[in-house]
PDB file of C-alpha atoms in Angstrom:
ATOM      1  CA  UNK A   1     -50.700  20.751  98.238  1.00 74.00           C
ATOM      2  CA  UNK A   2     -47.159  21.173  97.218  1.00 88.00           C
ATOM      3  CA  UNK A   3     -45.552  23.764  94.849  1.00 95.00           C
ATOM      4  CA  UNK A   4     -43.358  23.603  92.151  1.00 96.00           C
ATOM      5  CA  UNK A   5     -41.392  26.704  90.398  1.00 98.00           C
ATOM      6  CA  UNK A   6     -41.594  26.604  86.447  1.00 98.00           C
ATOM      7  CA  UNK A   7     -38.401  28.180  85.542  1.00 98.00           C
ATOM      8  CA  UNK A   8     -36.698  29.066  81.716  1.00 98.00           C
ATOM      9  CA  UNK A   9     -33.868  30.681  80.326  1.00 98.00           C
ATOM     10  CA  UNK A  10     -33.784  33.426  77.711  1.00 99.00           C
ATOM     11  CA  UNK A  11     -30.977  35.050  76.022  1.00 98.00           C
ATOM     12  CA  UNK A  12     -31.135  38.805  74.242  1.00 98.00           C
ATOM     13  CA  UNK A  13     -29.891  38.208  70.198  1.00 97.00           C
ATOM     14  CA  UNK A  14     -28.146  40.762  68.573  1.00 95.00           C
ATOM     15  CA  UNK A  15     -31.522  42.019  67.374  1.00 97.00           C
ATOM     16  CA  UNK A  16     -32.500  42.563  70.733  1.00 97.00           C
ATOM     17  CA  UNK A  17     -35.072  39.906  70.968  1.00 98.00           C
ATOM     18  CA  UNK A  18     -35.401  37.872  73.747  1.00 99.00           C
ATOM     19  CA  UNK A  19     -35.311  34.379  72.702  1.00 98.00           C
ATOM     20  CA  UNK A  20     -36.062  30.887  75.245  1.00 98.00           C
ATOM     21  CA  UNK A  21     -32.466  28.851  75.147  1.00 97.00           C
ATOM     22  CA  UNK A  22     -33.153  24.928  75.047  1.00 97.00           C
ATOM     23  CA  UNK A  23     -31.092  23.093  77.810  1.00 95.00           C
ATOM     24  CA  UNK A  24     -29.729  19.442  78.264  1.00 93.00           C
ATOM     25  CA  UNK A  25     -32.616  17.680  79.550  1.00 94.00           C
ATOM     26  CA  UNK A  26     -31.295  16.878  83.166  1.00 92.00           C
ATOM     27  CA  UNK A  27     -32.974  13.418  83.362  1.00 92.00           C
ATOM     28  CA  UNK A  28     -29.987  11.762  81.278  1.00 95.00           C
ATOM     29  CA  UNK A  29     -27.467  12.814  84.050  1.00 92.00           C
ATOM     30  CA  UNK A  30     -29.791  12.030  86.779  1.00 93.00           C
ATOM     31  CA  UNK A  31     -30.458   8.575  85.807  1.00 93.00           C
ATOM     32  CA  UNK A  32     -26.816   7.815  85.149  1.00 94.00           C
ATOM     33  CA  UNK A  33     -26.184   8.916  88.303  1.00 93.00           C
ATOM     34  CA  UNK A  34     -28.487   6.684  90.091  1.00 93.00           C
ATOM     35  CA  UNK A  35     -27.216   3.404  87.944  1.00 91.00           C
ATOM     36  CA  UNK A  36     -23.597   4.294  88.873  1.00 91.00           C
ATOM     37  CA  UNK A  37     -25.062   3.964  92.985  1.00 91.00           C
ATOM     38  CA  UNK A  38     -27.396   1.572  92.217  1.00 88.00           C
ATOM     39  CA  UNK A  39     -25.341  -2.022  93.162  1.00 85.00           C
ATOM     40  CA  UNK A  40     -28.707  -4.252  92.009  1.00 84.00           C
ATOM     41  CA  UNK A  41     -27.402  -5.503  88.653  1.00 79.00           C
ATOM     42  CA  UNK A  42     -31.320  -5.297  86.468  1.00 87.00           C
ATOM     43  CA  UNK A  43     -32.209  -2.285  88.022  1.00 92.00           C
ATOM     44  CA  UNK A  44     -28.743  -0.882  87.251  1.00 90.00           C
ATOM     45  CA  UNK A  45     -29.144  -1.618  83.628  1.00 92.00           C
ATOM     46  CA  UNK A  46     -32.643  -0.854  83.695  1.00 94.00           C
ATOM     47  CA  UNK A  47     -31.420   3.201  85.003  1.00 94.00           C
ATOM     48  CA  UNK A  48     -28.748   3.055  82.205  1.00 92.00           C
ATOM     49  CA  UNK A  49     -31.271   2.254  79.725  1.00 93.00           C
ATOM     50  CA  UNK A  50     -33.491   4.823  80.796  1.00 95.00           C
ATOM     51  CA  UNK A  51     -30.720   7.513  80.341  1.00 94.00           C
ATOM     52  CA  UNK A  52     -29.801   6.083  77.037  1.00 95.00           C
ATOM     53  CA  UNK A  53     -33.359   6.632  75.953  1.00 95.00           C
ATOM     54  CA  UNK A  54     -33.964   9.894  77.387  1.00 95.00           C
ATOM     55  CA  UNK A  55     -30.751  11.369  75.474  1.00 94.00           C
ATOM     56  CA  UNK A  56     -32.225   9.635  71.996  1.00 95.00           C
ATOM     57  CA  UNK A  57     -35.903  10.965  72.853  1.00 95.00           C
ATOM     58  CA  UNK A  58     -35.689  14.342  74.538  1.00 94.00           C
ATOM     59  CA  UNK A  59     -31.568  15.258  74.845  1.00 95.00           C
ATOM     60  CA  UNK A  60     -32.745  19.724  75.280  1.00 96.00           C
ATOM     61  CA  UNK A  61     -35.685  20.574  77.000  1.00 96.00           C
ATOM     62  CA  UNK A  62     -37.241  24.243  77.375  1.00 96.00           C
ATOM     63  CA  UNK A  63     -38.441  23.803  81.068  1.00 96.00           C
ATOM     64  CA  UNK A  64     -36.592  23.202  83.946  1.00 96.00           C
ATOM     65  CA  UNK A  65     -33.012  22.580  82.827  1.00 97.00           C
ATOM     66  CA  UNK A  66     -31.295  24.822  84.808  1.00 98.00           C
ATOM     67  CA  UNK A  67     -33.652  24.584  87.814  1.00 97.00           C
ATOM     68  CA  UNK A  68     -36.456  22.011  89.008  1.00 93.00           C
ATOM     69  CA  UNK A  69     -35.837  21.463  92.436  1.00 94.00           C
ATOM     70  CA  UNK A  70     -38.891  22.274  95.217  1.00 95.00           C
ATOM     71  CA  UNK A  71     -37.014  24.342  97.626  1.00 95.00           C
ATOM     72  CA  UNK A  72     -39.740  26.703  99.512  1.00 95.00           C
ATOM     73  CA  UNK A  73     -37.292  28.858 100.892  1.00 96.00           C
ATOM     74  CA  UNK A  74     -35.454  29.463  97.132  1.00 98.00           C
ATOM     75  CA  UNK A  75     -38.935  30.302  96.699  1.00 98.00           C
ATOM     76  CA  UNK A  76     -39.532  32.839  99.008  1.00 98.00           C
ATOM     77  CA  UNK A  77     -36.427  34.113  98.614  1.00 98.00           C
ATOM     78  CA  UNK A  78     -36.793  34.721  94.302  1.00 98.00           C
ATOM     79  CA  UNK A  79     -40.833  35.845  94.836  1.00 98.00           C
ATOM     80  CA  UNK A  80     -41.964  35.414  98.474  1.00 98.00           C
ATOM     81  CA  UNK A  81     -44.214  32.724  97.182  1.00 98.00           C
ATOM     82  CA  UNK A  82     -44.459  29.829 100.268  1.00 96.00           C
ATOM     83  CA  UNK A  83     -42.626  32.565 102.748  1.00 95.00           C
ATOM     84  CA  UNK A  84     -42.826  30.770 105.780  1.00 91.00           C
ATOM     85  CA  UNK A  85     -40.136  32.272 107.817  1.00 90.00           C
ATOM     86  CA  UNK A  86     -40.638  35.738 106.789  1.00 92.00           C
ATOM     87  CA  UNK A  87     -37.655  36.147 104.557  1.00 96.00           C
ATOM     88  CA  UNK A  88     -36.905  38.881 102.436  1.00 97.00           C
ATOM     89  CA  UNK A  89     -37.276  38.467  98.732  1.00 98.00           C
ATOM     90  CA  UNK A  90     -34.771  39.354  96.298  1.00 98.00           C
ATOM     91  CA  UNK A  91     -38.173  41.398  94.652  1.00 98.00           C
ATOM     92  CA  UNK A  92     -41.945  40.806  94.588  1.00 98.00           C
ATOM     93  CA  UNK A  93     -43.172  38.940  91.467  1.00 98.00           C
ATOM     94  CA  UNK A  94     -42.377  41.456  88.691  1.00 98.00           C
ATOM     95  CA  UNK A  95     -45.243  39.710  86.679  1.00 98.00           C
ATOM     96  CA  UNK A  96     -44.089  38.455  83.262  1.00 98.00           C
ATOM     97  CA  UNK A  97     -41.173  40.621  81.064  1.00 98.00           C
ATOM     98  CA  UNK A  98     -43.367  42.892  78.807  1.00 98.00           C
ATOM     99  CA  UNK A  99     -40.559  41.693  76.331  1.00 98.00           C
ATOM    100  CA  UNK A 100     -40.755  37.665  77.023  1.00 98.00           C
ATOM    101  CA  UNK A 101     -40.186  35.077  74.061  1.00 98.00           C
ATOM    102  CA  UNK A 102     -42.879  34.014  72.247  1.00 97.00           C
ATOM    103  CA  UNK A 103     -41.937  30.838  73.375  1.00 97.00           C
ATOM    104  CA  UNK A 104     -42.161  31.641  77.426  1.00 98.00           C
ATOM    105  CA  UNK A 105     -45.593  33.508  76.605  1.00 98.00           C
ATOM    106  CA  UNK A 106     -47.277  30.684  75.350  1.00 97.00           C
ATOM    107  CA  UNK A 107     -45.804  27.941  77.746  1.00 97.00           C
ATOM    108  CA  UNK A 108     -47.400  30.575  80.282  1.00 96.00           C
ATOM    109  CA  UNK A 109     -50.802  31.048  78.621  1.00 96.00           C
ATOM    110  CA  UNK A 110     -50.908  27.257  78.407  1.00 96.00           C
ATOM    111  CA  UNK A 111     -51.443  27.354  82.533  1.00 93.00           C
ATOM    112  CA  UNK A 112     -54.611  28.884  82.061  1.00 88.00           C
ATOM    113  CA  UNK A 113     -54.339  30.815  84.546  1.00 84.00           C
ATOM    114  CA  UNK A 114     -53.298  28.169  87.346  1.00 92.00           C
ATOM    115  CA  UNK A 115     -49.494  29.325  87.185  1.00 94.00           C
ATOM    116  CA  UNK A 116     -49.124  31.991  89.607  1.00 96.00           C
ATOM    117  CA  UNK A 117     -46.089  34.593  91.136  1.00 98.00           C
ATOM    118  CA  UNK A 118     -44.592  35.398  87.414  1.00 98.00           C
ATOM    119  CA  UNK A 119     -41.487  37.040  87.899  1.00 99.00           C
ATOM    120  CA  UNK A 120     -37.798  37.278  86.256  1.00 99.00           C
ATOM    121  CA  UNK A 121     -33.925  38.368  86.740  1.00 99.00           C
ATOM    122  CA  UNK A 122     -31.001  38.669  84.426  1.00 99.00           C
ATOM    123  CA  UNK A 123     -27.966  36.732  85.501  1.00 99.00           C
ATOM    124  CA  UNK A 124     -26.538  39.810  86.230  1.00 98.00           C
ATOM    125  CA  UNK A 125     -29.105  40.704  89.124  1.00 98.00           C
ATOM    126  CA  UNK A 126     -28.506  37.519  90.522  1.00 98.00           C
ATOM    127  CA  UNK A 127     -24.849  37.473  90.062  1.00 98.00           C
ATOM    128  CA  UNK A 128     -24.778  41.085  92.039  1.00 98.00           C
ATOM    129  CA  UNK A 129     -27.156  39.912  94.905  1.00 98.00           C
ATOM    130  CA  UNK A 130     -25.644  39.470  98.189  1.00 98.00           C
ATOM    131  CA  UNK A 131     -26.458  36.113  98.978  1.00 98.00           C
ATOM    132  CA  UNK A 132     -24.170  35.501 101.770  1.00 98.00           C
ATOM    133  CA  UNK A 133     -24.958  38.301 103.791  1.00 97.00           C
ATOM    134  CA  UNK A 134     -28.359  37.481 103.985  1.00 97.00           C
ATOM    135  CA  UNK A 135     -29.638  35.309 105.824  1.00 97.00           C
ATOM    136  CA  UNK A 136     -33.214  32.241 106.253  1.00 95.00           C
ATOM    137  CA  UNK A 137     -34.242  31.603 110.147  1.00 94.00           C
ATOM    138  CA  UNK A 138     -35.602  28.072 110.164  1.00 93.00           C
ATOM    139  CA  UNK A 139     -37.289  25.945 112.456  1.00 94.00           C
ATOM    140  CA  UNK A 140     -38.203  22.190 112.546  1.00 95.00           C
ATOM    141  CA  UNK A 141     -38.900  19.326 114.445  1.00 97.00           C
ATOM    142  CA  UNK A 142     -36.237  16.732 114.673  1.00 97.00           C
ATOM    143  CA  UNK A 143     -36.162  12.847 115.730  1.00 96.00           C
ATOM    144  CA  UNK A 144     -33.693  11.950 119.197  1.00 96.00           C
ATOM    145  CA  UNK A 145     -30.381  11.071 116.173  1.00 96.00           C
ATOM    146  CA  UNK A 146     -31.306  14.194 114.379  1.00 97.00           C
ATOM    147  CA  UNK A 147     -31.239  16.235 117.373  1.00 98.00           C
ATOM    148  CA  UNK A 148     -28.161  14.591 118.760  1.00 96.00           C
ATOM    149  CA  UNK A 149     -26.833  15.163 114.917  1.00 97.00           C
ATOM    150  CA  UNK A 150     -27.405  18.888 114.734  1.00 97.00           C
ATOM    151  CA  UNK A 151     -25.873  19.527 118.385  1.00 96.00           C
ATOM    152  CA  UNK A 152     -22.797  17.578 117.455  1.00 96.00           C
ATOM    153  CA  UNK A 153     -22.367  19.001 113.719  1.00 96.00           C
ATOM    154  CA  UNK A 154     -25.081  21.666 113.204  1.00 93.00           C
ATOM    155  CA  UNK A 155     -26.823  19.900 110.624  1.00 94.00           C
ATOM    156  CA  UNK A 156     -30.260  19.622 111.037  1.00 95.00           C
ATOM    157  CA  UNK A 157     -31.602  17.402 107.987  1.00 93.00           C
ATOM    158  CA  UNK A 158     -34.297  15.811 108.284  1.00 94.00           C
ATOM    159  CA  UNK A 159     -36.426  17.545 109.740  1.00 93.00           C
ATOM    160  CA  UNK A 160     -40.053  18.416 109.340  1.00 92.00           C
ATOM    161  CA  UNK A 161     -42.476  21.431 109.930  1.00 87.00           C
ATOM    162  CA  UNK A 162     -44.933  18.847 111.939  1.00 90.00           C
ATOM    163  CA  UNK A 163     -44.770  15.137 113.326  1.00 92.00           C
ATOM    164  CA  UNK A 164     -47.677  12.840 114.521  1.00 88.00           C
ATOM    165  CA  UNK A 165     -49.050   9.832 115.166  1.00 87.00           C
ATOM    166  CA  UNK A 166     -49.717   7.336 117.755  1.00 84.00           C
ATOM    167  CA  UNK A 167     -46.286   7.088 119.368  1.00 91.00           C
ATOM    168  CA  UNK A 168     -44.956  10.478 118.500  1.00 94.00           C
ATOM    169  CA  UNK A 169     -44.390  13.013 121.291  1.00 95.00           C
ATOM    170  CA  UNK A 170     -43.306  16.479 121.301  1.00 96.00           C
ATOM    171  CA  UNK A 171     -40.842  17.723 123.557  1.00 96.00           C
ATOM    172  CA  UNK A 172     -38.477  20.109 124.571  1.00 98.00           C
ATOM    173  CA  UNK A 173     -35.012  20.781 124.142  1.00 98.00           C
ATOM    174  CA  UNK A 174     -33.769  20.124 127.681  1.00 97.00           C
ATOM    175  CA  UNK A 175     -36.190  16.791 127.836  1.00 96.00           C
ATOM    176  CA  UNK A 176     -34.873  15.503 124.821  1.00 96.00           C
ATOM    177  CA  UNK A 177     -31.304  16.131 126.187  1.00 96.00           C
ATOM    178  CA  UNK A 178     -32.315  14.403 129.110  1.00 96.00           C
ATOM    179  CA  UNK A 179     -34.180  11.557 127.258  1.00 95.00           C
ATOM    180  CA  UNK A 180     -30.740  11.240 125.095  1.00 94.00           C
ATOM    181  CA  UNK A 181     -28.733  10.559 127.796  1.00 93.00           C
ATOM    182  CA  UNK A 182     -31.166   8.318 130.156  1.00 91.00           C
ATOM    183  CA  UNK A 183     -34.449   7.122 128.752  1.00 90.00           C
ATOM    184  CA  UNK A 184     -36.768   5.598 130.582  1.00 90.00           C
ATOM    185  CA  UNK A 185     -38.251   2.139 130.319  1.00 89.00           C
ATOM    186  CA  UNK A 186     -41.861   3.064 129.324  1.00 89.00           C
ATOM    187  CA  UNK A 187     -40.504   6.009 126.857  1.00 89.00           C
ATOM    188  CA  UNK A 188     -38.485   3.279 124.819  1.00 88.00           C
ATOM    189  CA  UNK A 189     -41.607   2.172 123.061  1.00 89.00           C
ATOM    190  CA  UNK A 190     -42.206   6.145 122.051  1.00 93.00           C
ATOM    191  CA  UNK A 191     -40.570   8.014 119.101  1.00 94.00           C
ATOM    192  CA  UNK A 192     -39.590  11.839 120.837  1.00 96.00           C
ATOM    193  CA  UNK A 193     -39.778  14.866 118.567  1.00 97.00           C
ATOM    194  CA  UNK A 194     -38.079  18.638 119.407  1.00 98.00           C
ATOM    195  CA  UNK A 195     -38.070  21.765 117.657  1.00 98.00           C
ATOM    196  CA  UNK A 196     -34.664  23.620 116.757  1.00 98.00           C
ATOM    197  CA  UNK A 197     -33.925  26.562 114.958  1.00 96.00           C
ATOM    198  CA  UNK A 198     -31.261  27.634 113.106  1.00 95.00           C
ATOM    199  CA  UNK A 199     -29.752  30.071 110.261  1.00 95.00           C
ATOM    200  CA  UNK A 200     -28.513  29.226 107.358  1.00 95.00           C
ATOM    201  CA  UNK A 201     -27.397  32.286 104.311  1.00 97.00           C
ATOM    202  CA  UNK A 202     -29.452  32.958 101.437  1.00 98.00           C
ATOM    203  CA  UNK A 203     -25.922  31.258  99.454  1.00 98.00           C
ATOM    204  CA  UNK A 204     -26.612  28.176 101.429  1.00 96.00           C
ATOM    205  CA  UNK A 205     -29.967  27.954 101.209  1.00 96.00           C
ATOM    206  CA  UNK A 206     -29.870  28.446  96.955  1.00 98.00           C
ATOM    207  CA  UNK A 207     -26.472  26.639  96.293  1.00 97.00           C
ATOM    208  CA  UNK A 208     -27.845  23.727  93.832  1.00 97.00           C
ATOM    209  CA  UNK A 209     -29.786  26.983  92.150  1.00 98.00           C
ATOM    210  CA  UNK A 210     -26.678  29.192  91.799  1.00 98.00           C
ATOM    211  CA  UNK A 211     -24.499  26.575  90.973  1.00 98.00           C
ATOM    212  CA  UNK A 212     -26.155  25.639  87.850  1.00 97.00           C
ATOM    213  CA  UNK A 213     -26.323  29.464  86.413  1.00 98.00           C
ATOM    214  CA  UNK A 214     -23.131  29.923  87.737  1.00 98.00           C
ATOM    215  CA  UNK A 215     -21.942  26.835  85.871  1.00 97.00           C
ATOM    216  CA  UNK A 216     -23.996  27.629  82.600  1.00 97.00           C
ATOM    217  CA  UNK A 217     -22.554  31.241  82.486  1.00 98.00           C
ATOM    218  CA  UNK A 218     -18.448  29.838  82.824  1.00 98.00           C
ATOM    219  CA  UNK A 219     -19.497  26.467  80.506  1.00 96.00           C
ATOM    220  CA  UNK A 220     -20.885  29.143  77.454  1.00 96.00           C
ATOM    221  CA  UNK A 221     -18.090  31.863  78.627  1.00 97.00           C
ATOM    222  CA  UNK A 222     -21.088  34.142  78.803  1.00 97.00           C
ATOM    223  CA  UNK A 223     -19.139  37.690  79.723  1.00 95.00           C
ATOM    224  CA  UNK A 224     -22.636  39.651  78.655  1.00 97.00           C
ATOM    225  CA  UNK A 225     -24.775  38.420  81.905  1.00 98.00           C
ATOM    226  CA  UNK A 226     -27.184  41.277  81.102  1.00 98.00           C
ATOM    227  CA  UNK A 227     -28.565  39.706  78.164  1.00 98.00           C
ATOM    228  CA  UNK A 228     -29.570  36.362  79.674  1.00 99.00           C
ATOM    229  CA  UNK A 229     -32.359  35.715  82.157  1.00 99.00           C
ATOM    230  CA  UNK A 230     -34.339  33.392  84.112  1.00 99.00           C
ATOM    231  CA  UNK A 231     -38.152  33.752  83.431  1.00 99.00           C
ATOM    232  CA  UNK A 232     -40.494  31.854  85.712  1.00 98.00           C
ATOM    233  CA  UNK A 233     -43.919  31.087  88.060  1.00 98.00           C
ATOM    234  CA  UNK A 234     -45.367  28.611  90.118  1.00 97.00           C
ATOM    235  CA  UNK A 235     -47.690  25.874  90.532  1.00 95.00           C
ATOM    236  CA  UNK A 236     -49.613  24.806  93.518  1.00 84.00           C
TER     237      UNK A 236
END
């Protein structure tokens, strides 16, 4: 079953109150995006439409806006929740801010206890993290291009954590070097899988994540980084 992070923002008032900050809803930017890629005329207008509507309906939301992604490595690395390479967390799940908005509390309570892993940092603590001196070790299987791909360039997208089926076979790296270069007839009918590994920074790993606080914080010239958090848990 898969796992999702429920993420918010909050923002200290001069009263010293934390207080959830509503976000543009992300959907209106997404959908735009796909209609300006999309070259199928209907379902162009169809995505435009849909944008249109979302930014009438539901322009701020309170979940999600600066995160929603399923990374499991982001994961790990923010609350060593799906940790499957052991990687070091920032911090254990703190467990929700004794001082959390109203707001959070109640989205929270609303899980019934099937949110799990509550935690939170201030922009500053993430801000002051070392991200690029630290550091995922990944593994995957890859398909023949892949593999050839990731030799060539060092990227190694897609790749999964298992392959199967009828025609799949597992290999290793010197076989599928070998099958690369001169395959044999009978193998041509087979689809050859081979596991890599490879290390990529926790900056790397987290850049769609950091970009969008990073972004926020220089968009609202937010100099106070203190007073601003993210408060979240997770779903499985």
């Amino acid at each position: 079953m898969g796992c999702d992070i429920h993420i918010y923002v909050e923002r200290k008032n001069d009263n010293g109150v934390w207080e959830a900050i509503l976000g543009a809803n992300p959907w209106i930017s997404t959908y735009k995006d796909w209609a300006e890629k999309d070259d199928i005329e209907g379902r162009k207008q169809y995505l435009l439409n849909r944008s249109i509507e979302i930014e009438k309906e539901e322009p701020k939301i309170l979940e999600g806006w600066i995160y929603d992604g399923r990374n499991y490595n982001l994961f790990a690395i923010l609350a060593d929740v799906r940790n499957y390479y052991n990687v070091r967390p920032i911090d254990y799940p703190r467990g929700l801010p004794n001082d959390v908005s109203d707001v959070v509390k109640q989205e929270s309570d609303d899980w019934n206890g099937d949110g799990h892993s509550h935690s939170y940092y201030t922009f500053e603590e993430l801000m002051q993290f070392d991200w690029d001196n630290n550091y995922v070790e990944n593994e995957g299987f890859v398909s023949e291009e892949v593999y050839k791909q990731f030799k060539e360039t060092g990227n190694p997208y897609p790749c999964s954590k298992g392959v199967g089926g009828g025609n799949v076979e597992k290999v290793l790296n010197c076989e599928m070097d070998r099958i690369i270069k001169n395959k044999y007839p009978w193998e041509k009918e087979k689809s050859f899988y081979t596991i890599i590994k490879w290390k990529e920074s926790y900056a790397e790993v987290a850049e769609g994540f950091l970009n969008n606080i990073k972004k926020y914080i220089l968009d609202n010239n937010i100099c106070d980084i203190k007073n601003y958090r993210i408060v979240f848990w997770f779903d499985n």
